């Protein structure tokens, strides 16, 4: 089933569907967490900025980060730590700086990611109805790193074992094998509903695994402002608040920035509102 969960009616329908399953599985990035990036930006661009702030300057960092990931994968190394350790072999970086770069990427994810308020509401709904939920993600971050990131963003996680990540299993969502491995951790007959943004990996792949069904919630496209509005405005948010957040607040913010610019330009030391 494919949902565009931008209405309360659709959200309630999704809640009702969740109650029919034993376990609800969430994709993480672009579903539970939304990265505040413009279309032509990548996480690696932010990692590069943070690295420079910490005194690590590498020419063509984004290209080198991708090269290290490909090189690590050729050796069967999939975790973030392993990828950055390859910087020593490939580019002669000290191990100490390799570890610092790994921390820079974790910091970048923490800076960029915002909790999707509608998915947060859905998780709270599941908690109220005593429903189990888990997370499944194709990522190079470890189980512990992803769990910490989710907690930092306000996601209730009591046990790291509910976070299943491809690099730990050495299996992928895109092939469907990760769903199969997760299913083996539950008793026979357990029904699992997976919710995610990728039509192929999150929606179509689980349907080939016995006991799995899926819901597709299309990712948010556009600039940072569009993503920010989407992430922070739940379908359950009061209409007046939505109008204020979406229209009034941006106008006021732009006006204040205009006042600030002119005050600095003309050296005003007093402003009357």
PDB file of C-alpha atoms in Angstrom:
ATOM      1  CA  UNK A   1       0.000   0.000   0.000  1.00  0.00           C
ATOM      2  CA  UNK A   2       1.298   3.451  -0.925  1.00  0.00           C
ATOM      3  CA  UNK A   3       0.460   6.407   1.321  1.00  0.00           C
ATOM      4  CA  UNK A   4       1.072  10.113   0.965  1.00  0.00           C
ATOM      5  CA  UNK A   5       0.575  10.778   4.639  1.00  0.00           C
ATOM      6  CA  UNK A   6      -0.263  14.476   4.386  1.00  0.00           C
ATOM      7  CA  UNK A   7      -3.795  14.184   5.730  1.00  0.00           C
ATOM      8  CA  UNK A   8      -5.181  13.044   9.054  1.00  0.00           C
ATOM      9  CA  UNK A   9      -7.489  10.573   7.296  1.00  0.00           C
ATOM     10  CA  UNK A  10      -4.577   8.806   5.597  1.00  0.00           C
ATOM     11  CA  UNK A  11      -2.577   8.849   8.842  1.00  0.00           C
ATOM     12  CA  UNK A  12      -5.438   7.198  10.737  1.00  0.00           C
ATOM     13  CA  UNK A  13      -5.734   4.585   8.006  1.00  0.00           C
ATOM     14  CA  UNK A  14      -2.022   3.814   8.387  1.00  0.00           C
ATOM     15  CA  UNK A  15      -2.424   3.536  12.171  1.00  0.00           C
ATOM     16  CA  UNK A  16      -5.266   1.051  11.721  1.00  0.00           C
ATOM     17  CA  UNK A  17      -3.146  -1.027   9.346  1.00  0.00           C
ATOM     18  CA  UNK A  18      -0.278  -1.135  11.854  1.00  0.00           C
ATOM     19  CA  UNK A  19      -2.531  -2.665  14.517  1.00  0.00           C
ATOM     20  CA  UNK A  20      -3.001  -5.747  12.324  1.00  0.00           C
ATOM     21  CA  UNK A  21       0.675  -6.741  12.549  1.00  0.00           C
ATOM     22  CA  UNK A  22       2.866  -8.120  15.340  1.00  0.00           C
ATOM     23  CA  UNK A  23       5.874  -5.883  14.594  1.00  0.00           C
ATOM     24  CA  UNK A  24       6.202  -2.565  12.760  1.00  0.00           C
ATOM     25  CA  UNK A  25       9.497  -1.942  10.977  1.00  0.00           C
ATOM     26  CA  UNK A  26      10.693   1.546  10.022  1.00  0.00           C
ATOM     27  CA  UNK A  27      13.290   2.568   7.484  1.00  0.00           C
ATOM     28  CA  UNK A  28      15.445   5.290   9.058  1.00  0.00           C
ATOM     29  CA  UNK A  29      16.763   7.879   6.604  1.00  0.00           C
ATOM     30  CA  UNK A  30      14.161   9.844   4.628  1.00  0.00           C
ATOM     31  CA  UNK A  31      11.444   8.097   6.649  1.00  0.00           C
ATOM     32  CA  UNK A  32      12.008   8.520  10.399  1.00  0.00           C
ATOM     33  CA  UNK A  33      14.880  10.977  10.045  1.00  0.00           C
ATOM     34  CA  UNK A  34      15.017  13.633   7.323  1.00  0.00           C
ATOM     35  CA  UNK A  35      18.348  15.175   6.363  1.00  0.00           C
ATOM     36  CA  UNK A  36      18.240  18.948   5.966  1.00  0.00           C
ATOM     37  CA  UNK A  37      20.108  19.087   2.663  1.00  0.00           C
ATOM     38  CA  UNK A  38      19.463  20.991  -0.539  1.00  0.00           C
ATOM     39  CA  UNK A  39      19.128  18.837  -3.698  1.00  0.00           C
ATOM     40  CA  UNK A  40      22.754  19.232  -4.843  1.00  0.00           C
ATOM     41  CA  UNK A  41      24.283  18.778  -1.376  1.00  0.00           C
ATOM     42  CA  UNK A  42      25.478  15.537   0.210  1.00  0.00           C
ATOM     43  CA  UNK A  43      26.303  14.470   3.747  1.00  0.00           C
ATOM     44  CA  UNK A  44      29.956  14.327   2.694  1.00  0.00           C
ATOM     45  CA  UNK A  45      29.947  18.069   1.969  1.00  0.00           C
ATOM     46  CA  UNK A  46      28.990  18.697   5.596  1.00  0.00           C
ATOM     47  CA  UNK A  47      31.586  16.178   6.813  1.00  0.00           C
ATOM     48  CA  UNK A  48      34.228  18.121   4.886  1.00  0.00           C
ATOM     49  CA  UNK A  49      33.210  21.405   6.544  1.00  0.00           C
ATOM     50  CA  UNK A  50      33.312  19.857  10.028  1.00  0.00           C
ATOM     51  CA  UNK A  51      36.680  18.233   9.272  1.00  0.00           C
ATOM     52  CA  UNK A  52      38.120  21.602   8.285  1.00  0.00           C
ATOM     53  CA  UNK A  53      36.821  23.109  11.537  1.00  0.00           C
ATOM     54  CA  UNK A  54      38.775  20.373  13.312  1.00  0.00           C
ATOM     55  CA  UNK A  55      41.987  21.055  11.411  1.00  0.00           C
ATOM     56  CA  UNK A  56      41.757  18.200   8.886  1.00  0.00           C
ATOM     57  CA  UNK A  57      41.986  19.528   5.338  1.00  0.00           C
ATOM     58  CA  UNK A  58      41.821  17.078   2.430  1.00  0.00           C
ATOM     59  CA  UNK A  59      41.610  18.130  -1.203  1.00  0.00           C
ATOM     60  CA  UNK A  60      38.646  16.547  -3.029  1.00  0.00           C
ATOM     61  CA  UNK A  61      37.360  15.060   0.216  1.00  0.00           C
ATOM     62  CA  UNK A  62      33.959  14.042  -1.193  1.00  0.00           C
ATOM     63  CA  UNK A  63      35.597  12.101  -4.025  1.00  0.00           C
ATOM     64  CA  UNK A  64      38.059  10.469  -1.604  1.00  0.00           C
ATOM     65  CA  UNK A  65      35.263   9.484   0.787  1.00  0.00           C
ATOM     66  CA  UNK A  66      33.424   7.708  -2.039  1.00  0.00           C
ATOM     67  CA  UNK A  67      36.643   6.090  -3.218  1.00  0.00           C
ATOM     68  CA  UNK A  68      37.359   4.777   0.286  1.00  0.00           C
ATOM     69  CA  UNK A  69      33.847   3.330   0.526  1.00  0.00           C
ATOM     70  CA  UNK A  70      34.276   1.458  -2.776  1.00  0.00           C
ATOM     71  CA  UNK A  71      37.734   0.249  -1.750  1.00  0.00           C
ATOM     72  CA  UNK A  72      36.483  -0.977   1.633  1.00  0.00           C
ATOM     73  CA  UNK A  73      33.539  -2.775   0.041  1.00  0.00           C
ATOM     74  CA  UNK A  74      35.926  -4.629  -2.306  1.00  0.00           C
ATOM     75  CA  UNK A  75      37.498  -6.080   0.849  1.00  0.00           C
ATOM     76  CA  UNK A  76      34.140  -6.936   2.418  1.00  0.00           C
ATOM     77  CA  UNK A  77      34.439  -4.033   4.882  1.00  0.00           C
ATOM     78  CA  UNK A  78      31.123  -2.215   5.261  1.00  0.00           C
ATOM     79  CA  UNK A  79      31.202  -0.297   8.552  1.00  0.00           C
ATOM     80  CA  UNK A  80      31.898   3.420   8.767  1.00  0.00           C
ATOM     81  CA  UNK A  81      34.985   2.822  10.908  1.00  0.00           C
ATOM     82  CA  UNK A  82      36.442   0.457   8.310  1.00  0.00           C
ATOM     83  CA  UNK A  83      35.815   2.961   5.503  1.00  0.00           C
ATOM     84  CA  UNK A  84      37.749   5.699   7.283  1.00  0.00           C
ATOM     85  CA  UNK A  85      40.565   3.336   8.230  1.00  0.00           C
ATOM     86  CA  UNK A  86      41.075   2.889   4.471  1.00  0.00           C
ATOM     87  CA  UNK A  87      42.100   6.560   4.303  1.00  0.00           C
ATOM     88  CA  UNK A  88      45.430   5.510   5.833  1.00  0.00           C
ATOM     89  CA  UNK A  89      46.166   2.970   3.095  1.00  0.00           C
ATOM     90  CA  UNK A  90      44.776   5.032   0.229  1.00  0.00           C
ATOM     91  CA  UNK A  91      45.809   8.577   1.127  1.00  0.00           C
ATOM     92  CA  UNK A  92      48.468   8.198   3.839  1.00  0.00           C
ATOM     93  CA  UNK A  93      46.313   9.733   6.587  1.00  0.00           C
ATOM     94  CA  UNK A  94      47.288   9.043  10.195  1.00  0.00           C
ATOM     95  CA  UNK A  95      45.053   6.595  12.076  1.00  0.00           C
ATOM     96  CA  UNK A  96      44.277   9.307  14.602  1.00  0.00           C
ATOM     97  CA  UNK A  97      42.932  11.563  11.837  1.00  0.00           C
ATOM     98  CA  UNK A  98      41.003   8.646  10.312  1.00  0.00           C
ATOM     99  CA  UNK A  99      39.174   8.224  13.612  1.00  0.00           C
ATOM    100  CA  UNK A 100      38.563  11.988  13.777  1.00  0.00           C
ATOM    101  CA  UNK A 101      36.995  11.891  10.308  1.00  0.00           C
ATOM    102  CA  UNK A 102      34.653   9.126  11.433  1.00  0.00           C
ATOM    103  CA  UNK A 103      33.559  11.329  14.325  1.00  0.00           C
ATOM    104  CA  UNK A 104      33.080  14.218  11.886  1.00  0.00           C
ATOM    105  CA  UNK A 105      30.653  12.121   9.842  1.00  0.00           C
ATOM    106  CA  UNK A 106      28.692  11.169  12.955  1.00  0.00           C
ATOM    107  CA  UNK A 107      28.584  14.846  13.907  1.00  0.00           C
ATOM    108  CA  UNK A 108      27.375  15.732  10.402  1.00  0.00           C
ATOM    109  CA  UNK A 109      24.512  13.231  10.604  1.00  0.00           C
ATOM    110  CA  UNK A 110      23.554  14.598  13.998  1.00  0.00           C
ATOM    111  CA  UNK A 111      23.559  18.188  12.675  1.00  0.00           C
ATOM    112  CA  UNK A 112      21.613  17.399   9.518  1.00  0.00           C
ATOM    113  CA  UNK A 113      18.954  14.955  10.704  1.00  0.00           C
ATOM    114  CA  UNK A 114      15.551  16.067  11.963  1.00  0.00           C
ATOM    115  CA  UNK A 115      12.902  13.736  13.350  1.00  0.00           C
ATOM    116  CA  UNK A 116       9.867  13.344  11.094  1.00  0.00           C
ATOM    117  CA  UNK A 117       7.059  14.435  13.421  1.00  0.00           C
ATOM    118  CA  UNK A 118       4.425  12.276  11.707  1.00  0.00           C
ATOM    119  CA  UNK A 119       6.556   9.148  12.140  1.00  0.00           C
ATOM    120  CA  UNK A 120       7.181  10.208  15.737  1.00  0.00           C
ATOM    121  CA  UNK A 121       3.423  10.417  16.284  1.00  0.00           C
ATOM    122  CA  UNK A 122       3.030   6.968  14.739  1.00  0.00           C
ATOM    123  CA  UNK A 123       5.644   5.486  17.076  1.00  0.00           C
ATOM    124  CA  UNK A 124       3.898   7.052  20.074  1.00  0.00           C
ATOM    125  CA  UNK A 125       0.641   5.535  18.813  1.00  0.00           C
ATOM    126  CA  UNK A 126       2.322   2.114  18.669  1.00  0.00           C
ATOM    127  CA  UNK A 127       3.658   2.532  22.214  1.00  0.00           C
ATOM    128  CA  UNK A 128       0.171   3.420  23.469  1.00  0.00           C
ATOM    129  CA  UNK A 129      -1.185   0.246  21.856  1.00  0.00           C
ATOM    130  CA  UNK A 130       1.666  -1.928  23.166  1.00  0.00           C
ATOM    131  CA  UNK A 131       2.963  -2.665  19.661  1.00  0.00           C
ATOM    132  CA  UNK A 132       6.584  -3.594  18.987  1.00  0.00           C
ATOM    133  CA  UNK A 133       8.550  -1.529  16.489  1.00  0.00           C
ATOM    134  CA  UNK A 134      12.009  -1.962  15.034  1.00  0.00           C
ATOM    135  CA  UNK A 135      14.286  -0.162  12.561  1.00  0.00           C
ATOM    136  CA  UNK A 136      15.886  -1.566   9.407  1.00  0.00           C
ATOM    137  CA  UNK A 137      18.447   0.452   7.457  1.00  0.00           C
ATOM    138  CA  UNK A 138      20.963   0.121   4.620  1.00  0.00           C
ATOM    139  CA  UNK A 139      23.795   2.063   6.222  1.00  0.00           C
ATOM    140  CA  UNK A 140      27.484   2.036   7.091  1.00  0.00           C
ATOM    141  CA  UNK A 141      26.847   3.337  10.617  1.00  0.00           C
ATOM    142  CA  UNK A 142      26.964   0.586  13.237  1.00  0.00           C
ATOM    143  CA  UNK A 143      24.034  -0.563  15.322  1.00  0.00           C
ATOM    144  CA  UNK A 144      25.268   1.496  18.288  1.00  0.00           C
ATOM    145  CA  UNK A 145      25.930   4.612  16.192  1.00  0.00           C
ATOM    146  CA  UNK A 146      22.452   4.520  14.621  1.00  0.00           C
ATOM    147  CA  UNK A 147      20.805   3.838  17.975  1.00  0.00           C
ATOM    148  CA  UNK A 148      22.582   6.830  19.520  1.00  0.00           C
ATOM    149  CA  UNK A 149      21.586   9.034  16.573  1.00  0.00           C
ATOM    150  CA  UNK A 150      17.928   8.046  16.880  1.00  0.00           C
ATOM    151  CA  UNK A 151      17.982   8.659  20.654  1.00  0.00           C
ATOM    152  CA  UNK A 152      19.571  12.079  20.125  1.00  0.00           C
ATOM    153  CA  UNK A 153      16.620  12.946  17.876  1.00  0.00           C
ATOM    154  CA  UNK A 154      14.043  11.893  20.449  1.00  0.00           C
ATOM    155  CA  UNK A 155      13.187   8.379  19.261  1.00  0.00           C
ATOM    156  CA  UNK A 156      12.364   6.046  22.184  1.00  0.00           C
ATOM    157  CA  UNK A 157      14.818   3.111  22.028  1.00  0.00           C
ATOM    158  CA  UNK A 158      15.190   0.910  25.102  1.00  0.00           C
ATOM    159  CA  UNK A 159      17.311  -1.772  23.441  1.00  0.00           C
ATOM    160  CA  UNK A 160      19.884  -1.363  20.642  1.00  0.00           C
ATOM    161  CA  UNK A 161      18.842  -4.773  19.307  1.00  0.00           C
ATOM    162  CA  UNK A 162      15.718  -3.283  17.723  1.00  0.00           C
ATOM    163  CA  UNK A 163      17.985  -1.448  15.248  1.00  0.00           C
ATOM    164  CA  UNK A 164      18.966  -3.722  12.356  1.00  0.00           C
ATOM    165  CA  UNK A 165      21.592  -2.311  10.004  1.00  0.00           C
ATOM    166  CA  UNK A 166      22.983  -3.819   6.802  1.00  0.00           C
ATOM    167  CA  UNK A 167      26.674  -3.416   7.666  1.00  0.00           C
ATOM    168  CA  UNK A 168      26.227  -5.593  10.781  1.00  0.00           C
ATOM    169  CA  UNK A 169      24.524  -8.393   8.863  1.00  0.00           C
ATOM    170  CA  UNK A 170      26.583  -7.885   5.688  1.00  0.00           C
ATOM    171  CA  UNK A 171      23.290  -8.050   3.826  1.00  0.00           C
ATOM    172  CA  UNK A 172      21.321  -5.372   1.977  1.00  0.00           C
ATOM    173  CA  UNK A 173      17.763  -4.054   1.902  1.00  0.00           C
ATOM    174  CA  UNK A 174      18.018  -3.583  -1.867  1.00  0.00           C
ATOM    175  CA  UNK A 175      18.427  -7.340  -2.392  1.00  0.00           C
ATOM    176  CA  UNK A 176      15.844  -8.227   0.246  1.00  0.00           C
ATOM    177  CA  UNK A 177      18.339 -10.357   2.189  1.00  0.00           C
ATOM    178  CA  UNK A 178      18.361  -8.043   5.204  1.00  0.00           C
ATOM    179  CA  UNK A 179      14.595  -8.496   5.651  1.00  0.00           C
ATOM    180  CA  UNK A 180      15.097 -12.256   5.587  1.00  0.00           C
ATOM    181  CA  UNK A 181      17.821 -12.046   8.266  1.00  0.00           C
ATOM    182  CA  UNK A 182      15.616  -9.863  10.483  1.00  0.00           C
ATOM    183  CA  UNK A 183      12.696 -12.254  10.073  1.00  0.00           C
ATOM    184  CA  UNK A 184      14.863 -15.113  11.415  1.00  0.00           C
ATOM    185  CA  UNK A 185      15.167 -13.283  14.746  1.00  0.00           C
ATOM    186  CA  UNK A 186      11.407 -13.726  15.351  1.00  0.00           C
ATOM    187  CA  UNK A 187       9.294 -16.856  15.944  1.00  0.00           C
ATOM    188  CA  UNK A 188       7.636 -18.507  12.946  1.00  0.00           C
ATOM    189  CA  UNK A 189       4.345 -16.863  12.057  1.00  0.00           C
ATOM    190  CA  UNK A 190       5.358 -13.364  13.223  1.00  0.00           C
ATOM    191  CA  UNK A 191       3.881 -10.731  10.919  1.00  0.00           C
ATOM    192  CA  UNK A 192       5.939  -7.606  10.154  1.00  0.00           C
ATOM    193  CA  UNK A 193       4.868  -4.391   8.416  1.00  0.00           C
ATOM    194  CA  UNK A 194       7.738  -2.368   6.960  1.00  0.00           C
ATOM    195  CA  UNK A 195       7.382   1.401   6.350  1.00  0.00           C
ATOM    196  CA  UNK A 196       9.844   3.235   4.125  1.00  0.00           C
ATOM    197  CA  UNK A 197      10.467   5.769   1.367  1.00  0.00           C
ATOM    198  CA  UNK A 198      12.125   3.638  -1.341  1.00  0.00           C
ATOM    199  CA  UNK A 199       9.625   2.143  -3.770  1.00  0.00           C
ATOM    200  CA  UNK A 200      11.962  -0.713  -4.688  1.00  0.00           C
ATOM    201  CA  UNK A 201      13.893  -1.447  -1.482  1.00  0.00           C
ATOM    202  CA  UNK A 202      11.296  -0.593   1.191  1.00  0.00           C
ATOM    203  CA  UNK A 203       8.043  -1.387  -0.608  1.00  0.00           C
ATOM    204  CA  UNK A 204       8.576  -4.090  -3.234  1.00  0.00           C
ATOM    205  CA  UNK A 205      11.412  -6.162  -1.701  1.00  0.00           C
ATOM    206  CA  UNK A 206       9.693  -7.046   1.615  1.00  0.00           C
ATOM    207  CA  UNK A 207       6.686  -8.455  -0.238  1.00  0.00           C
ATOM    208  CA  UNK A 208       8.823 -11.407  -1.381  1.00  0.00           C
ATOM    209  CA  UNK A 209       9.606 -12.361   2.230  1.00  0.00           C
ATOM    210  CA  UNK A 210       7.063 -14.567   4.013  1.00  0.00           C
ATOM    211  CA  UNK A 211       5.412 -12.709   6.900  1.00  0.00           C
ATOM    212  CA  UNK A 212       6.363  -9.247   5.609  1.00  0.00           C
ATOM    213  CA  UNK A 213       4.088  -6.586   4.149  1.00  0.00           C
ATOM    214  CA  UNK A 214       4.999  -2.995   3.369  1.00  0.00           C
ATOM    215  CA  UNK A 215       3.831   0.606   3.187  1.00  0.00           C
ATOM    216  CA  UNK A 216       5.448   3.150   0.883  1.00  0.00           C
ATOM    217  CA  UNK A 217       5.650   6.732   2.141  1.00  0.00           C
ATOM    218  CA  UNK A 218       7.340   8.832  -0.601  1.00  0.00           C
ATOM    219  CA  UNK A 219      10.348  10.865   0.495  1.00  0.00           C
ATOM    220  CA  UNK A 220      10.244  14.642   0.760  1.00  0.00           C
ATOM    221  CA  UNK A 221      11.878  16.327  -2.219  1.00  0.00           C
ATOM    222  CA  UNK A 222      12.926  19.956  -2.437  1.00  0.00           C
ATOM    223  CA  UNK A 223      15.060  22.439  -0.541  1.00  0.00           C
ATOM    224  CA  UNK A 224      15.811  22.617   3.167  1.00  0.00           C
ATOM    225  CA  UNK A 225      12.837  24.885   3.877  1.00  0.00           C
ATOM    226  CA  UNK A 226      10.400  22.392   2.324  1.00  0.00           C
ATOM    227  CA  UNK A 227      11.924  19.544   4.310  1.00  0.00           C
ATOM    228  CA  UNK A 228      11.882  21.547   7.523  1.00  0.00           C
ATOM    229  CA  UNK A 229       8.184  22.335   7.157  1.00  0.00           C
ATOM    230  CA  UNK A 230       7.384  18.720   6.393  1.00  0.00           C
ATOM    231  CA  UNK A 231       9.460  17.303   9.259  1.00  0.00           C
ATOM    232  CA  UNK A 232       8.122  19.656  11.910  1.00  0.00           C
ATOM    233  CA  UNK A 233       4.449  19.733  10.918  1.00  0.00           C
ATOM    234  CA  UNK A 234       2.732  16.504  11.883  1.00  0.00           C
ATOM    235  CA  UNK A 235      -0.625  15.616  10.324  1.00  0.00           C
ATOM    236  CA  UNK A 236      -1.936  15.993  13.881  1.00  0.00           C
ATOM    237  CA  UNK A 237      -0.688  19.570  14.244  1.00  0.00           C
ATOM    238  CA  UNK A 238      -3.373  22.198  14.861  1.00  0.00           C
ATOM    239  CA  UNK A 239      -4.383  24.045  11.656  1.00  0.00           C
ATOM    240  CA  UNK A 240      -3.726  27.506  13.137  1.00  0.00           C
ATOM    241  CA  UNK A 241      -0.217  26.410  14.145  1.00  0.00           C
ATOM    242  CA  UNK A 242       0.406  25.058  10.632  1.00  0.00           C
ATOM    243  CA  UNK A 243      -0.571  28.393   9.088  1.00  0.00           C
ATOM    244  CA  UNK A 244       1.603  30.291  11.530  1.00  0.00           C
ATOM    245  CA  UNK A 245       4.583  27.988  11.017  1.00  0.00           C
ATOM    246  CA  UNK A 246       4.254  27.781   7.225  1.00  0.00           C
ATOM    247  CA  UNK A 247       3.394  31.378   6.301  1.00  0.00           C
ATOM    248  CA  UNK A 248       3.597  33.893   9.150  1.00  0.00           C
ATOM    249  CA  UNK A 249       6.868  32.708  10.672  1.00  0.00           C
ATOM    250  CA  UNK A 250       8.883  32.822   7.404  1.00  0.00           C
ATOM    251  CA  UNK A 251       7.631  36.342   6.658  1.00  0.00           C
ATOM    252  CA  UNK A 252       8.556  37.538  10.149  1.00  0.00           C
ATOM    253  CA  UNK A 253      11.942  35.864   9.910  1.00  0.00           C
ATOM    254  CA  UNK A 254      12.674  37.539   6.571  1.00  0.00           C
ATOM    255  CA  UNK A 255      11.538  40.895   7.950  1.00  0.00           C
ATOM    256  CA  UNK A 256      13.834  40.546  10.980  1.00  0.00           C
ATOM    257  CA  UNK A 257      16.747  39.623   8.736  1.00  0.00           C
ATOM    258  CA  UNK A 258      16.014  42.739   6.617  1.00  0.00           C
ATOM    259  CA  UNK A 259      15.966  44.917   9.755  1.00  0.00           C
ATOM    260  CA  UNK A 260      19.228  43.376  10.951  1.00  0.00           C
ATOM    261  CA  UNK A 261      20.909  43.915   7.574  1.00  0.00           C
ATOM    262  CA  UNK A 262      19.892  47.579   7.417  1.00  0.00           C
ATOM    263  CA  UNK A 263      20.798  48.221  11.038  1.00  0.00           C
ATOM    264  CA  UNK A 264      24.315  46.912  10.447  1.00  0.00           C
ATOM    265  CA  UNK A 265      24.647  48.684   7.101  1.00  0.00           C
ATOM    266  CA  UNK A 266      23.687  52.088   8.556  1.00  0.00           C
ATOM    267  CA  UNK A 267      25.174  51.547  12.035  1.00  0.00           C
ATOM    268  CA  UNK A 268      21.825  52.009  13.790  1.00  0.00           C
ATOM    269  CA  UNK A 269      22.119  51.520  17.533  1.00  0.00           C
ATOM    270  CA  UNK A 270      18.403  51.953  18.340  1.00  0.00           C
ATOM    271  CA  UNK A 271      15.447  50.262  16.642  1.00  0.00           C
ATOM    272  CA  UNK A 272      11.812  51.083  17.419  1.00  0.00           C
ATOM    273  CA  UNK A 273       9.150  48.410  16.831  1.00  0.00           C
TER     274      UNK A 273
END
